[in-house]
Short mmCIF file of C-alpha atoms in Angstrom, two decimals:
data_model
loop_
_atom_site.label_atom_id
_atom_site.label_comp_id
_atom_site.label_asym_id
_atom_site.label_seq_id
_atom_site.Cartn_x
_atom_site.Cartn_y
_atom_site.Cartn_z
CA UNK A 112 -11.00 -15.80 -19.77
CA UNK A 113 -11.78 -15.44 -16.09
CA UNK A 114 -10.10 -13.92 -13.08
CA UNK A 115 -9.37 -16.54 -10.44
CA UNK A 116 -9.54 -15.91 -6.67
CA UNK A 117 -6.09 -15.59 -5.11
CA UNK A 118 -5.65 -17.54 -1.89
CA UNK A 119 -4.45 -15.53 1.06
CA UNK A 120 -2.01 -16.40 3.83
CA UNK A 121 -2.35 -18.63 5.88
CA UNK A 122 -4.27 -20.88 3.45
CA UNK A 123 -2.84 -24.39 3.83
CA UNK A 124 -2.94 -24.91 0.04
CA UNK A 125 -0.17 -22.37 -0.57
CA UNK A 126 2.08 -24.39 1.74
CA UNK A 127 1.78 -27.64 -0.22
CA UNK A 128 4.12 -28.97 -2.89
CA UNK A 129 2.72 -28.97 -6.43
CA UNK A 130 2.62 -31.97 -8.72
CA UNK A 131 4.32 -32.04 -12.13
CA UNK A 132 2.12 -31.54 -15.16
CA UNK A 133 1.99 -34.67 -17.30
CA UNK A 134 -0.27 -33.50 -20.12
CA UNK A 135 -0.67 -30.12 -21.80
CA UNK A 136 -4.29 -30.24 -22.92
CA UNK A 137 -7.13 -27.79 -23.57
CA UNK A 138 -8.09 -27.67 -19.90
CA UNK A 139 -4.56 -26.66 -18.92
CA UNK A 140 -4.46 -24.07 -21.72
CA UNK A 141 -7.68 -22.47 -20.42
CA UNK A 142 -6.32 -22.53 -16.87
CA UNK A 143 -3.12 -20.80 -18.03
CA UNK A 144 -5.20 -18.14 -19.83
CA UNK A 145 -7.08 -17.55 -16.56
CA UNK A 146 -3.81 -17.37 -14.61
CA UNK A 147 -2.49 -14.72 -17.00
CA UNK A 148 -5.74 -12.74 -16.70
CA UNK A 149 -5.55 -13.00 -12.89
CA UNK A 150 -1.89 -11.91 -12.77
CA UNK A 151 -2.58 -8.74 -14.77
CA UNK A 152 -5.80 -7.98 -12.85
CA UNK A 153 -4.14 -8.35 -9.42
CA UNK A 154 -1.83 -6.60 -10.60
CA UNK A 155 1.25 -8.75 -10.22
CA UNK A 156 4.47 -9.59 -12.04
CA UNK A 157 4.08 -13.32 -11.54
CA UNK A 158 1.63 -15.96 -10.42
CA UNK A 159 2.00 -19.63 -9.53
CA UNK A 160 -0.83 -22.16 -9.78
CA UNK A 161 -0.94 -22.85 -6.00
CA UNK A 162 -1.77 -19.18 -5.41
CA UNK A 163 -5.12 -19.83 -7.11
CA UNK A 164 -5.64 -23.18 -5.41
CA UNK A 165 -4.28 -25.55 -8.07
CA UNK A 166 -1.36 -27.75 -7.02
CA UNK A 167 0.28 -28.03 -10.43
CA UNK A 168 3.75 -26.88 -11.51
CA UNK A 169 2.92 -23.93 -13.74
CA UNK A 170 3.87 -20.26 -13.41
CA UNK A 171 3.17 -17.15 -15.45
CA UNK A 172 5.18 -13.95 -15.30
CA UNK A 173 5.68 -10.59 -16.94
CA UNK A 174 8.36 -8.31 -15.44
CA UNK A 175 7.67 -5.60 -18.04
CA UNK A 176 7.07 -2.03 -16.88
CA UNK A 177 4.65 -1.61 -19.79
CA UNK A 178 1.44 -3.07 -18.40
CA UNK A 179 -0.47 -2.33 -21.62
CA UNK A 180 1.44 -4.65 -23.95
CA UNK A 181 0.90 -8.01 -22.32
CA UNK A 182 3.69 -10.45 -23.16
CA UNK A 183 3.51 -13.09 -20.44
CA UNK A 184 5.97 -15.93 -20.11
CA UNK A 185 4.46 -19.30 -19.25
CA UNK A 186 6.62 -21.99 -17.67
CA UNK A 187 5.36 -25.52 -17.13
CA UNK A 188 7.31 -27.76 -14.73
CA UNK A 189 10.01 -25.12 -14.18
CA UNK A 190 13.26 -26.13 -12.50
CA UNK A 191 15.92 -23.81 -11.13
CA UNK A 192 19.07 -25.22 -12.76
CA UNK A 193 21.61 -22.79 -11.36
CA UNK A 194 22.00 -19.50 -9.61
CA UNK A 195 24.89 -17.22 -8.80
CA UNK A 196 25.59 -14.03 -6.95
CA UNK A 197 23.36 -12.63 -4.24
CA UNK A 198 21.20 -9.55 -4.17
CA UNK A 199 18.88 -8.25 -1.46
CA UNK A 200 15.77 -6.39 -2.56
CA UNK A 201 12.18 -5.76 -1.50
CA UNK A 202 9.76 -8.55 -2.22
CA UNK A 203 6.03 -8.91 -1.79
CA UNK A 204 3.38 -11.48 -2.62
CA UNK A 205 -0.21 -11.44 -3.81
CA UNK A 206 -1.00 -13.99 -1.06
CA UNK A 207 0.25 -11.64 1.66
CA UNK A 208 -1.18 -8.20 0.79
CA UNK A 209 0.63 -5.02 1.79
CA UNK A 210 3.74 -6.74 3.14
CA UNK A 211 7.11 -6.08 1.51
CA UNK A 212 10.40 -7.15 3.03
CA UNK A 213 14.01 -7.36 1.87
CA UNK A 214 14.84 -10.89 0.72
CA UNK A 215 18.18 -12.29 -0.44
CA UNK A 216 18.00 -14.15 -3.76
CA UNK A 217 20.36 -15.23 -6.52
CA UNK A 218 21.25 -12.31 -8.77
CA UNK A 219 21.30 -14.51 -11.88
CA UNK A 220 19.52 -17.79 -12.56
CA UNK A 221 19.03 -20.38 -15.26
CA UNK A 222 15.60 -22.03 -15.29
CA UNK A 223 14.39 -24.87 -17.50
CA UNK A 224 10.79 -25.75 -18.23
CA UNK A 225 8.28 -26.09 -21.03
CA UNK A 226 6.09 -23.60 -22.85
CA UNK A 227 2.43 -24.05 -23.78
CA UNK A 228 3.39 -25.91 -26.96
CA UNK A 229 5.49 -28.46 -25.04
CA UNK A 230 8.76 -26.96 -26.26
CA UNK A 231 11.63 -26.96 -23.80
CA UNK A 232 12.59 -23.48 -22.63
CA UNK A 233 15.80 -22.34 -21.01
CA UNK A 234 15.50 -18.91 -19.42
CA UNK A 235 18.47 -16.96 -18.20
CA UNK A 236 17.39 -14.18 -15.90
CA UNK A 237 19.10 -11.50 -13.87
CA UNK A 238 17.95 -9.03 -11.25
CA UNK A 239 14.13 -8.61 -11.31
CA UNK A 240 13.49 -11.52 -13.70
CA UNK A 241 15.69 -13.79 -11.57
CA UNK A 242 13.81 -12.70 -8.44
CA UNK A 243 10.39 -13.35 -9.98
CA UNK A 244 11.43 -16.78 -11.26
CA UNK A 245 12.77 -17.81 -7.84
CA UNK A 246 9.71 -16.43 -6.03
CA UNK A 247 7.22 -18.24 -8.27
CA UNK A 248 9.16 -21.53 -8.30
CA UNK A 249 9.24 -21.34 -4.49
CA UNK A 250 5.42 -21.21 -4.53
CA UNK A 251 5.40 -24.54 -6.39
CA UNK A 252 7.21 -26.04 -3.40
CA UNK A 253 5.00 -24.42 -0.74
CA UNK A 254 7.62 -21.81 0.14
CA UNK A 255 6.69 -18.16 0.71
CA UNK A 256 9.03 -15.18 0.62
CA UNK A 257 8.60 -14.76 4.38
CA UNK A 258 10.29 -18.15 4.80
CA UNK A 259 13.51 -16.54 3.57
CA UNK A 260 13.45 -13.99 6.41
CA UNK A 261 15.40 -14.50 9.61
CA UNK A 262 13.64 -16.02 12.59
CA UNK A 263 13.97 -12.69 14.41
CA UNK A 264 12.37 -10.83 11.50
CA UNK A 265 9.51 -13.36 11.31
CA UNK A 266 8.89 -12.91 15.04
CA UNK A 267 8.73 -9.14 14.54
CA UNK A 268 6.24 -9.65 11.71
CA UNK A 269 4.13 -12.16 13.65
CA UNK A 270 1.48 -9.63 14.71
CA UNK A 271 1.24 -8.22 11.19
CA UNK A 272 0.92 -11.73 9.72
CA UNK A 273 -1.84 -12.53 12.22
CA UNK A 274 -3.70 -9.45 10.99
CA UNK A 275 -3.28 -10.61 7.37
CA UNK A 276 -4.53 -14.06 8.36
CA UNK A 277 -7.51 -12.55 10.16
CA UNK A 278 -8.78 -10.03 7.63
CA UNK A 279 -6.61 -10.23 4.52
CA UNK A 280 -4.91 -6.84 4.97
#
């Protein structure tokens, strides 16, 4: 397995919509292994393929506090089926280092997708798991967590985002 380079804001790739995966083959399996390795090395709780420059609809996540027992969830072609309730909590992103802001998300979600063995998965998530699922699925559509902030808040962050764009910190 290999650690993949994570693209940083404002890379245009992370703003593009990903294409559905049509075949789960050995190449995709190796890529998923590398995504998992990259997520844990970052360290992060989730990673979407566009964050490492691949415009395909695949995400990996592990919301566990125990970072020694790796039990990642892999979702291929995930779709947010439903969401309810609202909760505001801090959110960050591996593509925008050292920036955390409160973001409103659904408190509970249902997501459908496929696992590595082409079996359909239905995940019901609440709180942190729901937040991670929404965040990573957003990446597949070229949406960043900062896009959920108010215009006023984005204007206040403009200078900080320019600094991130300039030197990655």
